[in-house]
Short mmCIF file of C-alpha atoms in Angstrom, two decimals:
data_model
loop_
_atom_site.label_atom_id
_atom_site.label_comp_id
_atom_site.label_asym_id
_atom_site.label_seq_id
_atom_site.Cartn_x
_atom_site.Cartn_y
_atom_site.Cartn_z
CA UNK A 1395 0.00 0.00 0.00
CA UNK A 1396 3.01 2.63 0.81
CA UNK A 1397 4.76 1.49 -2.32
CA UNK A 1398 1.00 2.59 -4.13
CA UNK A 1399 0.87 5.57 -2.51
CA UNK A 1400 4.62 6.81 -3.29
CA UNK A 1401 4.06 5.71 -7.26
CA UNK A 1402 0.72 7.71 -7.14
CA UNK A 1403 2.22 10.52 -5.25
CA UNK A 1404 5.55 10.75 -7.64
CA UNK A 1405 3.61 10.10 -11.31
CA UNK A 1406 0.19 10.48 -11.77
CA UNK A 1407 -0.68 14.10 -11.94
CA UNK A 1408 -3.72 15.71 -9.75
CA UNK A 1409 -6.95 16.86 -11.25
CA UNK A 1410 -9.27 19.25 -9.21
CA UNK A 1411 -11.84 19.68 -11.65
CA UNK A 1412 -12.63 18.56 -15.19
CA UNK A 1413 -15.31 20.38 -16.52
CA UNK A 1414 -14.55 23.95 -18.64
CA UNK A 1415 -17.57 25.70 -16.87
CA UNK A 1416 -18.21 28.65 -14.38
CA UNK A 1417 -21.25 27.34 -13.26
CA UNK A 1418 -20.94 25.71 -9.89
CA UNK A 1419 -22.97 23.73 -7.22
CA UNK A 1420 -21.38 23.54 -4.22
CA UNK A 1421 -22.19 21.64 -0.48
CA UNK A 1422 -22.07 18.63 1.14
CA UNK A 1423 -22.91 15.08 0.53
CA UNK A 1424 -26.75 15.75 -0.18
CA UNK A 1425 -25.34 18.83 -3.14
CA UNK A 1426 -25.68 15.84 -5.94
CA UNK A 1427 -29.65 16.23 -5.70
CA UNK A 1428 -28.96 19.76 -6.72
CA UNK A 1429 -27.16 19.04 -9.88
CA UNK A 1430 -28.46 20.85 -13.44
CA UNK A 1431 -27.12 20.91 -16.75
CA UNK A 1432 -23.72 23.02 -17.47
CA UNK A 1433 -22.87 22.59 -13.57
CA UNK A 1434 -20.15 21.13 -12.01
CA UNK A 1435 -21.16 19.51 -9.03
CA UNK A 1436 -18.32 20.08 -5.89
CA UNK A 1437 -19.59 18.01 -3.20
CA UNK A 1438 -18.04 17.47 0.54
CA UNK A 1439 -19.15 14.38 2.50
CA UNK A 1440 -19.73 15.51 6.30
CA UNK A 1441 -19.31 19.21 5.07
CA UNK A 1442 -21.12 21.53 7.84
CA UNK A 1443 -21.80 25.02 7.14
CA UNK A 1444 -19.97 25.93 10.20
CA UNK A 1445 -17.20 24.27 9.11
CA UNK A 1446 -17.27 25.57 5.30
CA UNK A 1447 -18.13 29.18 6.89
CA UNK A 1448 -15.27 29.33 9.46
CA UNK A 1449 -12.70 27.88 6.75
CA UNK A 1450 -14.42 30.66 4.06
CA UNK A 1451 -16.46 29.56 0.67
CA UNK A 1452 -13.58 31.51 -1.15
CA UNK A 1453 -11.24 28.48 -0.85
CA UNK A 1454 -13.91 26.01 -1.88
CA UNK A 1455 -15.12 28.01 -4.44
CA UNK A 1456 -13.45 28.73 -7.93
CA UNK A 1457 -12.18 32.57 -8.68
CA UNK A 1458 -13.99 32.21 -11.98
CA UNK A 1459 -17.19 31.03 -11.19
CA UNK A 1460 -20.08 33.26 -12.05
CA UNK A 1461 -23.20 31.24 -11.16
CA UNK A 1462 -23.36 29.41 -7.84
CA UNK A 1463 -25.99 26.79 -6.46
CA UNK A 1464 -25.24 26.88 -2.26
CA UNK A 1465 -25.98 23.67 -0.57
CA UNK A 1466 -25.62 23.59 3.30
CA UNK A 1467 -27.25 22.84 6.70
CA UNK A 1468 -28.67 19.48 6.88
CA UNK A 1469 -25.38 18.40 8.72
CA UNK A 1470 -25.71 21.02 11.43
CA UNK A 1471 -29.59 20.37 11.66
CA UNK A 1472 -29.02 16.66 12.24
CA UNK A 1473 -25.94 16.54 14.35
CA UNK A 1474 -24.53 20.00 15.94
CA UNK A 1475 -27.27 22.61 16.27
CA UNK A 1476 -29.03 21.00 19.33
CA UNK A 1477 -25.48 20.57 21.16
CA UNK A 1478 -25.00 24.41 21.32
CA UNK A 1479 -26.46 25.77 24.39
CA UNK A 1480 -28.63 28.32 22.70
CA UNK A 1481 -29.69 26.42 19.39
CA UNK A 1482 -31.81 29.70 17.82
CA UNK A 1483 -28.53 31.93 18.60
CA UNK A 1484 -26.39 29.48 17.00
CA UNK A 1485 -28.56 29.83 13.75
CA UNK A 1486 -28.65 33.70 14.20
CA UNK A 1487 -24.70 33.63 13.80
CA UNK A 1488 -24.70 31.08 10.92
CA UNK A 1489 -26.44 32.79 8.58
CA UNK A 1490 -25.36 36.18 9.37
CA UNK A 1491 -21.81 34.53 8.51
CA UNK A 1492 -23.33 32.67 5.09
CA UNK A 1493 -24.74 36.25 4.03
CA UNK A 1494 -21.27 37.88 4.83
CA UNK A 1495 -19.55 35.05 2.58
CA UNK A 1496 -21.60 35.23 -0.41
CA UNK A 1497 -21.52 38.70 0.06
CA UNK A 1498 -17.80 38.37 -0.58
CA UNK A 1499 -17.97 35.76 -3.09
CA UNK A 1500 -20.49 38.62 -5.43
CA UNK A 1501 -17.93 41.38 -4.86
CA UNK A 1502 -15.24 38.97 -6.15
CA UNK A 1503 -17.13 38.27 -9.38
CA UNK A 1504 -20.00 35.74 -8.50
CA UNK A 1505 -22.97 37.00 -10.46
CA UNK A 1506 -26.07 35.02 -9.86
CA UNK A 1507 -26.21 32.83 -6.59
CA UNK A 1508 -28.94 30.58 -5.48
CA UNK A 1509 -29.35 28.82 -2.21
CA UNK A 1510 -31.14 25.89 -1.34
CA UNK A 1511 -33.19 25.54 1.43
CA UNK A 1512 -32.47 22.67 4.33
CA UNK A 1513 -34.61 19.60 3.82
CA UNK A 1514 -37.83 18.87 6.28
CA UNK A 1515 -36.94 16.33 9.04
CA UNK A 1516 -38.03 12.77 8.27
CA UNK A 1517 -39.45 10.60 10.65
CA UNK A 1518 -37.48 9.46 14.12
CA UNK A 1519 -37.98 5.91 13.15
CA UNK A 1520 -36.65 6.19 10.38
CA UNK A 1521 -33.29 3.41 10.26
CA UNK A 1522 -29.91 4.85 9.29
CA UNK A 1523 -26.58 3.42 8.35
CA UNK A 1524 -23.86 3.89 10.92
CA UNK A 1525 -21.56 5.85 8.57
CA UNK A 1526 -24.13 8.33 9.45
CA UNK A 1527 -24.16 8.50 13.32
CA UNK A 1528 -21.74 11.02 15.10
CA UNK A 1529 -21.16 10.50 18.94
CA UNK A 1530 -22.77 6.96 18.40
CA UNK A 1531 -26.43 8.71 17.69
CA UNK A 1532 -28.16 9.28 14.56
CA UNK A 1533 -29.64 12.84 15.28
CA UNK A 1534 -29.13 15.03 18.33
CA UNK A 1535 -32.88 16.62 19.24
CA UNK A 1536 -36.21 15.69 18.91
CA UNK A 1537 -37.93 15.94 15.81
CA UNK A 1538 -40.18 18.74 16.72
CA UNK A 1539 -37.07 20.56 18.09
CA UNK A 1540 -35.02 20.11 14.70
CA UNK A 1541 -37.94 21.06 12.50
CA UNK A 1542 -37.95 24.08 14.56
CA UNK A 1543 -34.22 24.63 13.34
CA UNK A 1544 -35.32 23.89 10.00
CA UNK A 1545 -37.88 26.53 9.77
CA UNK A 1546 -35.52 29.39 11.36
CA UNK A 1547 -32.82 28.32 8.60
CA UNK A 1548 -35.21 28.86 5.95
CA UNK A 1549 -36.99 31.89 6.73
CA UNK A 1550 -33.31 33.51 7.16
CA UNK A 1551 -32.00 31.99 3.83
CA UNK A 1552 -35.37 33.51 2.14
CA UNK A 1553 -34.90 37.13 4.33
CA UNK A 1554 -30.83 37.15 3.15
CA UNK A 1555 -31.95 36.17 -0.14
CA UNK A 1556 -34.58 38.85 -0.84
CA UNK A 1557 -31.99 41.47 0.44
CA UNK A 1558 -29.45 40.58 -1.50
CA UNK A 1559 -31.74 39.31 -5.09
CA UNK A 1560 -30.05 35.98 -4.62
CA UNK A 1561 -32.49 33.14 -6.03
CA UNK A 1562 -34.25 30.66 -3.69
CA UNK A 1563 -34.25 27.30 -4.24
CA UNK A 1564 -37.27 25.59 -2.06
CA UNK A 1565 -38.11 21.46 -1.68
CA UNK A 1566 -41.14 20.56 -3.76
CA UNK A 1567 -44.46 19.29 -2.07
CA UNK A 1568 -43.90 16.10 -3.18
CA UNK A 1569 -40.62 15.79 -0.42
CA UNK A 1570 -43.17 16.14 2.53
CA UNK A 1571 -45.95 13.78 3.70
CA UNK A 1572 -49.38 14.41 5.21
CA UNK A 1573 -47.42 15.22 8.91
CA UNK A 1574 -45.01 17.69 7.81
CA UNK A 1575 -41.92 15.01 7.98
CA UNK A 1576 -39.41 14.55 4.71
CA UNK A 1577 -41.29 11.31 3.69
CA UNK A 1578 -39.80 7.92 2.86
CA UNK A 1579 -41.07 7.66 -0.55
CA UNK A 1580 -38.43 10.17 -1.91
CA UNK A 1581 -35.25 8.93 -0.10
CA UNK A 1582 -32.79 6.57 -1.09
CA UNK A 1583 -33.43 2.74 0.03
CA UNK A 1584 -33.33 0.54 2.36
CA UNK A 1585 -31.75 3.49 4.86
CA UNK A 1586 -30.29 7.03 3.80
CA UNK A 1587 -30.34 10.47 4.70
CA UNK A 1588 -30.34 11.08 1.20
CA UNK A 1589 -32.79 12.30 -1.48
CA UNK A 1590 -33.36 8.91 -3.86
CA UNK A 1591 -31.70 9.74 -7.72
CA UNK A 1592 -35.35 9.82 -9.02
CA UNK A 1593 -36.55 12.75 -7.08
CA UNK A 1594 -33.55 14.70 -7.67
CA UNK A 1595 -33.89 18.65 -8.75
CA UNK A 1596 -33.02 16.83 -12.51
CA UNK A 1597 -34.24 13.99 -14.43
CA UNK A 1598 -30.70 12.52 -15.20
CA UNK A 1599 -32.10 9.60 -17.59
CA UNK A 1600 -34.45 11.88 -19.51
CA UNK A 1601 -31.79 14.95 -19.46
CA UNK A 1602 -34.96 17.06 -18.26
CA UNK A 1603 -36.59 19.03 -15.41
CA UNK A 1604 -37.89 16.15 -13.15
CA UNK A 1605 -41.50 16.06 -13.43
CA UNK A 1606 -41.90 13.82 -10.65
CA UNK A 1607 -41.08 17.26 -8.35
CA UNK A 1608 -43.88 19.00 -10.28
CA UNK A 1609 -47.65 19.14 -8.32
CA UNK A 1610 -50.10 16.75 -9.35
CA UNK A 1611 -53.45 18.88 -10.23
CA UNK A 1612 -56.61 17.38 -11.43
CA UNK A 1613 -59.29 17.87 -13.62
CA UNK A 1614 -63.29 17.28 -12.45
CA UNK A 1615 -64.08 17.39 -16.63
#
């Protein structure tokens, strides 16, 4: 394995990227749901926007990238919010730091940016692999509590967004059941905390706006 690791080192040649575009979609492991045509996708496994914030989306993010899809939250939601010992203050801080960092990405040449919203919380019962546990748990907080979160992410992503005519990128309908919850039906199977391939933002078989995101409406004649 060392001997691997020195040949790889010494003669193959690093590639960051491989796609000639300045269209970006940056986040963490869920960003992949977010993908759409002419974007390169730049997604971090365990990515937090704490973490991505305090580091600073500059580094992540290419100098000549002019449209940006922002994909971050579920992580803290899940995992790191309800530790703090003032969850709602911990939000306030996040996203006055995401506004001050896209803020600074548009000054430096970033013309349209969109960010996505955080997804609904699914059910508690809900089974999940152990690569997705952290401290041996699979959430920290109730579900009530987290949705709570959820809600005060969102309205500040649509406040900094309307402030700043960045574009808003809300779930569809179709993501929540009849109680609220991020329903079963559109993530992955058996057990994920992901959003299943068919129900991402883009049909990628049919190279197409997914339809199956669209609102089912029917006629009486």
């Amino acid at each position: 394995i060392e001997l691997i690791k020195v040949i790889c080192a010494n003669d193959i040649p690093r590639i960051d990227h491989i796609e000639k575009t300045d269209s970006l979609c940056f986040g963490d492991s869920h960003s992949f749901s977010q993908y759409q045509p002419g974007y390169m996708c730049q997604r971090h496994d365990g990515l937090t926007m704490h973490g991505a914030l305090k580091r600073g989306l500059d580094s992540y993010v290419y100098p000549w990238i002019k449209n940006l899809t922002v994909y971050m939250g579920n992580i803290d939601v899940r995992h790191h919010l309800m530790r703090q010992a003032d969850p709602e203050k911990a939000v306030e801080v996040l996203l006055e730091n995401y506004e001050k960092e896209l803020k600074k990405l548009q000054e430096s040449g970033v013309e349209k940016i969109e960010v996505v919203h955080v997804l609904p919380i699914e059910n508690e019962s809900r089974v999940l692999p152990k690569t997705g546990y952290y401290k041996g748990t699979p959430f920290c907080g109730t579900w009530s509590e987290r949705t709570n979160l959820v809600k005060l992410i969102n309205y500040g992503i649509d406040v900094m967004c309307t402030r700043n005519d960045w574009t808003i990128y809300r779930h569809p309908e179709v993501y929540f059941n009849d109680k609220n919850e991020l329903t079963f039906d559109v993530m992955e199977q058996p057990k994920s905390v992901h959003i299943s391939r068919e129900y991402y933002r883009w049909d990628l078989e049919k190279n197409q706006p997914n339809k199956k995101l669209q609102k089912s409406t029917f006629a009486l004649f």
